[in-house]
């Protein structure tokens, strides 16, 4: 893989117009080939193989694994649990992250550095450690309950750990940076003069914001929503540590099917369903991004 | 953007987000000084003994070394692959460039566990059972999207005519690349490398299927420690990793500027 550039460059150097060479089709293909090969061999082929396995049984082709996964109430609850985790986490992180991204973009100097550090630092901390920290904060004699009792808001500990509230708090916490960063990257590039221009033309601030700024920020929102949804719909560590067995998802089914139960067909089917969800997100987000991009142009 | 109530509201939202994001990190750091062998907030006194215990965790050093090796190598390989593909895409000389650039980023949207089992079965069908090469190949797929995303964007902004200008001014092809292209792309390299490296270091769902009893990466070891005995040693270990990251971020701020890092992370 890595010797491709070495074999390409000498012939390029010998040519008189080396940088023109970079524009050539054959060169383009040669440059893209190593990455494309890695993608095909290590990503597309294994996923296709997994997909085909999900249709396999002792008797050849069968939809048995899908029937077990989608045919009964428990199987459907797995799909619904995964989707609900993804949807609620995406909704909450968008509600917090959208204004926060503007807050970040409107800050300067030391404040901006502190904000950015608060986004990067959690990315660098292991998900495992963060999820475990939430179990400390949320448990019956944890920090949050101590504060609630101390403030006489409640006289006995509120049960939070191993509830869906805990799961959503933890998931929103782990995935929030992935919402704020893409929105910030787009919002920071919006020209402040646009709102001024809108104001000069007589638009009240709210209208200017809704008609000018919000549409311009959409590519960032699409990127953030796609990323957070696809990460949270398939999250494994967070539900595992904060809910344990109480919140079985497609992801935990995959892990159990392959690591414990030795039931590869069921695991592959659960994987295929998650894969389908992932594909929908990729296709939908790139279509939406293209649409909002063309509307802008 | 002169509307100041909006600005105030937005900044308060960001302050809230920052406190929310930092809360678990503060808990981890506090728990690492706990005087008692329970993973909890320190009440009455502080102790450094858990920091001493990190090094003697069963299997800690091999796991750390393995994670660093895999992260560094996969990031380096992804940087090479991503740059070459990024040049082809940015130059527009490639049929299907849009598709390729979407495809290169798509593993990011694919659930880690799905990628993990898919690769496990694929490697087994090829007869590849050793953990180390399996992990390296898998982590190239994990890191490549981060690199591709940043490098494609950076290369699209790079003015390739500068290479020609350098050639006209007497540089040969290599020194044109080295003296014109490399400095212009250095921030992008740094950003791409940092995110890819961190993604690999923290990866659990892909690695879990590819490790064996003797070859375990750090995140897998950490979950095992927490399952077996959640004592403050894990908090101390996490705090040390956080401190290492703070140092990396300080370097990043000096070299690139954190706001450019965030801009390129899009």
Coordinates of N, CA and C in Angstrom, one line a residue, chain B residues 101-263:
Chain B
X101 N -15.0 10.4 -2.0 CA -14.8 11.2 -0.7 C -15.9 10.9 0.3
X102 N -17.1 10.6 -0.2 CA -18.2 10.2 0.7 C -17.9 8.8 1.3
X103 N -17.3 7.9 0.4 CA -17.0 6.6 0.9 C -15.9 6.5 1.9
X104 N -14.9 7.4 1.7 CA -13.8 7.4 2.7 C -14.2 7.8 4.1
X105 N -15.3 8.7 4.1 CA -15.7 9.2 5.5 C -16.8 8.2 6.0
X106 N -17.4 7.3 5.2 CA -18.5 6.5 5.6 C -18.2 5.6 6.8
X107 N -17.0 5.0 7.0 CA -16.8 4.1 8.1 C -17.1 4.8 9.5
X108 N -17.1 6.2 9.5 CA -17.4 6.9 10.7 C -18.8 6.7 11.1
X109 N -19.7 6.5 10.1 CA -21.1 6.3 10.4 C -21.4 4.8 10.6
X110 N -20.5 3.9 10.4 CA -20.8 2.5 10.6 C -20.5 2.1 12.0
X111 N -21.5 1.5 12.7 CA -21.3 1.1 14.1 C -20.0 0.3 14.3
X112 N -19.2 0.7 15.3 CA -17.9 0.0 15.5 C -18.1 -1.5 15.7
X113 N -19.1 -1.9 16.5 CA -19.3 -3.4 16.7 C -19.5 -4.1 15.4
X114 N -20.3 -3.5 14.5 CA -20.6 -4.1 13.2 C -19.3 -4.3 12.4
X115 N -18.5 -3.2 12.4 CA -17.2 -3.3 11.7 C -16.3 -4.3 12.3
X116 N -16.3 -4.4 13.7 CA -15.5 -5.3 14.4 C -15.8 -6.8 14.0
X117 N -17.1 -7.2 14.1 CA -17.4 -8.6 13.8 C -17.2 -8.8 12.3
X118 N -17.5 -7.9 11.4 CA -17.3 -8.1 10.0 C -15.8 -8.4 9.7
X119 N -14.9 -7.6 10.3 CA -13.5 -7.8 10.1 C -13.1 -9.1 10.8
X120 N -13.6 -9.4 11.9 CA -13.3 -10.7 12.6 C -13.5 -11.9 11.6
X121 N -14.7 -11.9 11.1 CA -15.1 -13.0 10.2 C -14.3 -13.0 8.9
X122 N -14.1 -11.8 8.4 CA -13.3 -11.7 7.2 C -11.9 -12.2 7.4
X123 N -11.2 -11.7 8.5 CA -9.9 -12.2 8.7 C -9.8 -13.7 9.0
X124 N -10.8 -14.2 9.7 CA -10.8 -15.7 9.9 C -10.9 -16.4 8.6
X125 N -11.8 -15.9 7.7 CA -12.0 -16.6 6.4 C -10.7 -16.6 5.6
X126 N -9.8 -15.6 5.9 CA -8.5 -15.5 5.2 C -7.5 -16.3 5.9
X127 N -7.8 -16.8 7.1 CA -6.8 -17.5 7.9 C -5.9 -16.6 8.7
X128 N -6.3 -15.3 8.8 CA -5.5 -14.4 9.6 C -6.1 -14.4 11.1
X129 N -5.3 -15.0 12.0 CA -5.8 -15.1 13.3 C -5.0 -14.4 14.4
X130 N -3.8 -13.9 13.9 CA -3.0 -13.1 14.9 C -3.6 -11.8 15.2
X131 N -3.6 -11.4 16.5 CA -4.3 -10.2 16.9 C -3.6 -8.9 16.4
X132 N -2.3 -8.9 16.5 CA -1.6 -7.6 16.1 C -1.8 -7.1 14.7
X133 N -1.6 -8.0 13.7 CA -1.9 -7.5 12.3 C -3.4 -7.2 12.1
X134 N -4.2 -8.0 12.8 CA -5.7 -7.8 12.6 C -6.0 -6.4 13.2
X135 N -5.5 -6.1 14.4 CA -5.8 -4.8 15.0 C -5.3 -3.6 14.1
X136 N -4.1 -3.8 13.6 CA -3.5 -2.7 12.8 C -4.4 -2.5 11.6
X137 N -4.7 -3.5 10.8 CA -5.6 -3.3 9.6 C -6.9 -2.7 10.0
X138 N -7.5 -3.2 11.1 CA -8.8 -2.7 11.5 C -8.7 -1.2 11.9
X139 N -7.6 -0.8 12.6 CA -7.5 0.6 13.0 C -7.2 1.5 11.8
X140 N -6.7 1.0 10.7 CA -6.6 1.8 9.5 C -7.9 2.2 9.1
X141 N -8.9 1.3 9.1 CA -10.3 1.7 8.7 C -10.9 2.6 9.8
X142 N -10.5 2.5 11.0 CA -11.0 3.4 12.1 C -10.5 4.8 11.9
X143 N -9.2 4.9 11.6 CA -8.6 6.2 11.5 C -8.8 6.9 10.2
X144 N -8.9 6.1 9.1 CA -8.9 6.7 7.7 C -10.0 7.8 7.6
X145 N -11.2 7.6 8.1 CA -12.3 8.7 7.9 C -11.9 10.0 8.5
X146 N -11.3 10.0 9.7 CA -10.9 11.2 10.3 C -9.8 11.9 9.5
X147 N -8.9 11.2 9.0 CA -7.8 11.8 8.1 C -8.4 12.3 6.8
X148 N -9.2 11.4 6.2 CA -9.8 11.8 4.9 C -10.6 13.1 5.0
X149 N -11.4 13.2 6.0 CA -12.3 14.3 6.2 C -11.5 15.6 6.2
X150 N -10.4 15.6 7.0 CA -9.7 16.8 7.2 C -8.8 17.1 6.0
X151 N -8.1 16.0 5.5 CA -7.2 16.2 4.4 C -7.9 16.6 3.1
X152 N -9.0 16.1 2.8 CA -9.8 16.4 1.6 C -10.1 17.9 1.6
X153 N -10.6 18.3 2.8 CA -11.0 19.7 3.0 C -9.8 20.7 2.8
X154 N -8.7 20.3 3.5 CA -7.5 21.1 3.4 C -6.9 21.2 2.0
X155 N -6.9 20.0 1.4 CA -6.3 20.0 0.0 C -7.2 20.7 -1.0
X156 N -8.5 20.8 -0.7 CA -9.4 21.5 -1.6 C -9.1 23.0 -1.5
X157 N -8.7 23.4 -0.4 CA -8.4 24.9 -0.2 C -6.9 25.2 -0.7
X158 N -6.1 24.2 -0.9 CA -4.7 24.4 -1.2 C -4.6 24.8 -2.7
X159 N -3.9 25.9 -3.0 CA -3.7 26.3 -4.4 C -2.6 25.6 -5.0
X160 N -2.9 24.6 -5.9 CA -1.8 23.8 -6.5 C -1.0 24.6 -7.5
X161 N -1.5 25.8 -7.9 CA -0.7 26.6 -8.8 C 0.6 27.1 -8.1
X162 N 0.6 27.1 -6.8 CA 1.8 27.5 -6.0 C 2.9 26.5 -6.3
X163 N 2.6 25.2 -6.5 CA 3.6 24.3 -6.9 C 4.2 24.7 -8.2
X164 N 3.4 25.0 -9.2 CA 4.0 25.4 -10.5 C 4.8 26.7 -10.3
X165 N 4.3 27.6 -9.5 CA 5.1 28.9 -9.3 C 6.5 28.5 -8.7
X166 N 6.5 27.6 -7.8 CA 7.8 27.2 -7.2 C 8.7 26.5 -8.2
X167 N 8.1 25.8 -9.1 CA 8.8 25.1 -10.2 C 9.5 26.2 -11.1
X168 N 8.6 27.2 -11.4 CA 9.1 28.2 -12.3 C 10.3 29.0 -11.6
X169 N 10.2 29.1 -10.3 CA 11.3 29.8 -9.6 C 12.5 28.9 -9.3
X170 N 12.5 27.7 -9.9 CA 13.7 26.9 -9.8 C 13.7 25.7 -8.9
X171 N 12.6 25.5 -8.2 CA 12.5 24.3 -7.3 C 12.3 23.1 -8.2
X172 N 12.8 22.0 -7.7 CA 12.4 20.8 -8.4 C 11.1 20.2 -7.8
X173 N 10.6 19.2 -8.3 CA 9.3 18.7 -7.9 C 9.3 18.4 -6.4
X174 N 10.3 17.7 -5.9 CA 10.4 17.3 -4.5 C 10.5 18.5 -3.6
X175 N 11.4 19.5 -3.9 CA 11.5 20.6 -3.0 C 10.3 21.5 -3.1
X176 N 9.6 21.5 -4.2 CA 8.4 22.3 -4.3 C 7.4 21.7 -3.3
X177 N 7.3 20.4 -3.3 CA 6.3 19.8 -2.4 C 6.7 20.0 -0.9
X178 N 8.0 19.8 -0.7 CA 8.6 19.9 0.6 C 8.5 21.4 1.2
X179 N 8.8 22.3 0.3 CA 8.9 23.7 0.8 C 7.6 24.5 0.6
X180 N 6.7 24.1 -0.2 CA 5.5 24.9 -0.4 C 4.3 24.1 0.1
X181 N 4.2 22.9 -0.3 CA 2.9 22.1 0.1 C 3.0 21.7 1.5
X182 N 4.1 21.2 2.0 CA 4.2 20.7 3.4 C 3.9 21.7 4.4
X183 N 4.5 22.9 4.4 CA 4.1 23.9 5.4 C 2.7 24.4 5.3
X184 N 2.1 24.5 4.1 CA 0.7 24.9 4.0 C -0.2 23.8 4.6
X185 N 0.2 22.6 4.5 CA -0.7 21.5 5.0 C -0.4 21.1 6.4
X186 N 0.6 21.6 7.0 CA 1.1 21.2 8.3 C -0.1 21.2 9.4
X187 N -0.9 22.3 9.4 CA -1.9 22.3 10.4 C -2.9 21.2 10.2
X188 N -3.3 21.0 8.9 CA -4.2 19.9 8.6 C -3.7 18.5 9.0
X189 N -2.4 18.3 8.8 CA -1.8 17.1 9.2 C -1.9 16.9 10.7
X190 N -1.6 18.0 11.4 CA -1.6 17.9 12.8 C -3.0 17.5 13.3
X191 N -4.0 18.2 12.8 CA -5.4 18.0 13.2 C -5.8 16.6 12.9
X192 N -5.6 16.2 11.6 CA -6.0 14.9 11.2 C -5.3 13.8 12.0
X193 N -4.0 14.0 12.3 CA -3.3 13.0 13.0 C -3.8 12.9 14.5
X194 N -4.0 14.1 15.1 CA -4.5 14.1 16.5 C -5.8 13.3 16.6
X195 N -6.8 13.7 15.8 CA -8.1 13.0 15.9 C -8.0 11.5 15.6
X196 N -7.3 11.2 14.6 CA -7.1 9.8 14.2 C -6.5 9.0 15.3
X197 N -5.4 9.6 15.9 CA -4.7 8.9 17.0 C -5.6 8.7 18.2
X198 N -6.3 9.7 18.6 CA -7.2 9.6 19.7 C -8.3 8.6 19.5
X199 N -8.9 8.6 18.2 CA -9.9 7.7 17.9 C -9.4 6.2 18.0
X200 N -8.2 6.0 17.6 CA -7.6 4.7 17.7 C -7.3 4.3 19.2
X201 N -6.8 5.2 19.9 CA -6.4 5.0 21.3 C -7.7 4.6 22.1
X202 N -8.8 5.2 21.8 CA -10.0 5.0 22.6 C -10.9 4.0 22.1
X203 N -10.5 3.3 21.0 CA -11.5 2.4 20.3 C -11.7 1.2 21.1
X204 N -12.9 0.9 21.4 CA -13.3 -0.3 22.1 C -14.1 -1.3 21.2
X205 N -15.1 -0.8 20.6 CA -16.0 -1.8 19.9 C -15.4 -2.5 18.7
X206 N -14.5 -2.0 18.0 CA -13.8 -2.7 16.9 C -12.8 -3.7 17.5
X207 N -12.0 -3.2 18.4 CA -10.9 -3.9 19.0 C -11.3 -5.2 19.7
X208 N -12.5 -5.1 20.4 CA -12.9 -6.2 21.3 C -13.0 -7.5 20.6
X209 N -13.3 -7.5 19.3 CA -13.4 -8.7 18.5 C -12.1 -9.2 18.0
X210 N -11.1 -8.4 18.0 CA -9.8 -8.8 17.4 C -8.7 -9.1 18.3
X211 N -8.9 -8.9 19.6 CA -7.9 -9.1 20.6 C -8.0 -10.6 21.0
X212 N -6.9 -11.1 21.6 CA -6.9 -12.4 22.2 C -6.4 -12.3 23.6
X213 N -6.3 -13.4 24.3 CA -6.0 -13.4 25.7 C -4.7 -12.7 26.1
X214 N -3.8 -12.6 25.1 CA -2.5 -12.0 25.4 C -2.3 -10.6 24.9
X215 N -3.1 -10.4 23.8 CA -3.0 -9.1 23.1 C -4.2 -8.3 23.3
X216 N -4.2 -7.4 24.3 CA -5.4 -6.5 24.6 C -5.0 -5.1 24.6
X217 N -5.8 -4.3 24.0 CA -5.5 -2.8 24.0 C -6.0 -2.2 25.3
X218 N -5.5 -1.0 25.5 CA -5.8 -0.3 26.8 C -7.3 -0.2 27.1
X219 N -8.1 0.3 26.2 CA -9.6 0.4 26.5 C -10.2 -0.9 27.0
X220 N -9.7 -2.0 26.3 CA -10.3 -3.3 26.7 C -9.8 -3.7 28.1
X221 N -8.6 -3.5 28.4 CA -8.0 -3.7 29.7 C -8.8 -2.9 30.7
X222 N -9.1 -1.6 30.4 CA -9.7 -0.8 31.4 C -11.1 -1.2 31.7
X223 N -11.9 -1.7 30.7 CA -13.2 -2.1 31.0 C -13.1 -3.4 31.8
X224 N -12.1 -4.2 31.6 CA -11.9 -5.4 32.4 C -11.6 -5.1 33.8
X225 N -10.7 -4.1 34.0 CA -10.4 -3.6 35.4 C -11.6 -3.2 36.1
X226 N -12.5 -2.4 35.4 CA -13.7 -1.8 36.0 C -14.6 -2.9 36.4
X227 N -14.7 -4.0 35.5 CA -15.6 -5.1 35.8 C -15.1 -5.9 37.0
X228 N -13.8 -6.1 37.1 CA -13.2 -6.9 38.1 C -13.2 -6.2 39.5
X229 N -12.5 -5.1 39.5 CA -12.5 -4.3 40.8 C -12.4 -2.8 40.5
X230 N -13.5 -2.1 40.6 CA -13.5 -0.7 40.3 C -12.8 0.1 41.4
X231 N -11.5 0.1 41.5 CA -10.8 0.9 42.5 C -10.2 2.1 41.9
X232 N -9.8 3.1 42.7 CA -9.3 4.3 42.2 C -8.1 4.3 41.2
X233 N -7.5 3.1 41.1 CA -6.4 3.0 40.2 C -6.8 3.4 38.8
X234 N -8.0 3.0 38.4 CA -8.6 3.3 37.1 C -8.7 4.8 36.9
X235 N -9.2 5.4 38.0 CA -9.3 6.9 38.0 C -7.9 7.5 37.8
X236 N -7.0 7.0 38.5 CA -5.6 7.6 38.4 C -5.1 7.4 37.0
X237 N -5.3 6.2 36.4 CA -4.9 6.0 35.1 C -5.5 6.9 34.1
X238 N -6.9 7.1 34.2 CA -7.6 8.0 33.4 C -7.1 9.4 33.5
X239 N -6.8 9.8 34.8 CA -6.3 11.2 35.0 C -5.0 11.4 34.3
X240 N -4.1 10.4 34.4 CA -2.8 10.5 33.7 C -3.0 10.6 32.2
X241 N -3.9 9.9 31.6 CA -4.2 10.0 30.2 C -4.7 11.4 29.9
X242 N -5.6 11.9 30.8 CA -6.1 13.2 30.6 C -5.0 14.3 30.6
X243 N -4.1 14.1 31.5 CA -3.0 15.1 31.6 C -2.1 15.0 30.4
X244 N -1.9 13.8 29.9 CA -1.1 13.7 28.6 C -1.9 14.4 27.5
X245 N -3.2 14.3 27.5 CA -4.0 15.0 26.4 C -3.9 16.5 26.6
X246 N -4.0 17.0 27.8 CA -3.9 18.4 28.1 C -2.6 18.9 27.5
X247 N -1.5 18.2 27.7 CA -0.2 18.6 27.1 C -0.3 18.6 25.6
X248 N -0.9 17.6 25.0 CA -1.0 17.5 23.6 C -1.8 18.7 23.1
X249 N -2.9 19.1 23.8 CA -3.8 20.2 23.4 C -3.0 21.5 23.5
X250 N -2.2 21.6 24.5 CA -1.4 22.9 24.7 C -0.5 23.0 23.5
X251 N 0.2 21.9 23.1 CA 1.0 21.9 21.9 C 0.2 22.3 20.7
X252 N -1.0 21.7 20.6 CA -1.9 21.9 19.4 C -2.2 23.4 19.4
X253 N -2.5 24.0 20.5 CA -2.9 25.4 20.6 C -1.8 26.3 20.1
X254 N -0.5 25.9 20.5 CA 0.6 26.7 20.1 C 0.9 26.5 18.6
X255 N 0.8 25.2 18.1 CA 1.1 24.9 16.7 C 0.1 25.3 15.7
X256 N -1.2 25.1 16.1 CA -2.3 25.3 15.1 C -3.3 26.3 15.6
X257 N -3.5 26.4 16.8 CA -4.6 27.2 17.4 C -5.8 26.3 17.5
X258 N -6.4 26.3 18.7 CA -7.5 25.4 19.0 C -8.7 25.7 18.1
X259 N -8.9 27.0 17.7 CA -10.1 27.3 16.9 C -9.9 26.7 15.5
X260 N -8.7 26.7 15.0 CA -8.5 26.2 13.7 C -8.6 24.6 13.7
X261 N -8.2 24.1 14.9 CA -8.3 22.6 15.1 C -9.8 22.3 15.0
X262 N -10.7 23.1 15.7 CA -12.1 22.8 15.7 C -12.7 23.0 14.3
X263 N -12.2 24.1 13.6 CA -12.7 24.4 12.3 C -12.4 23.2 11.3

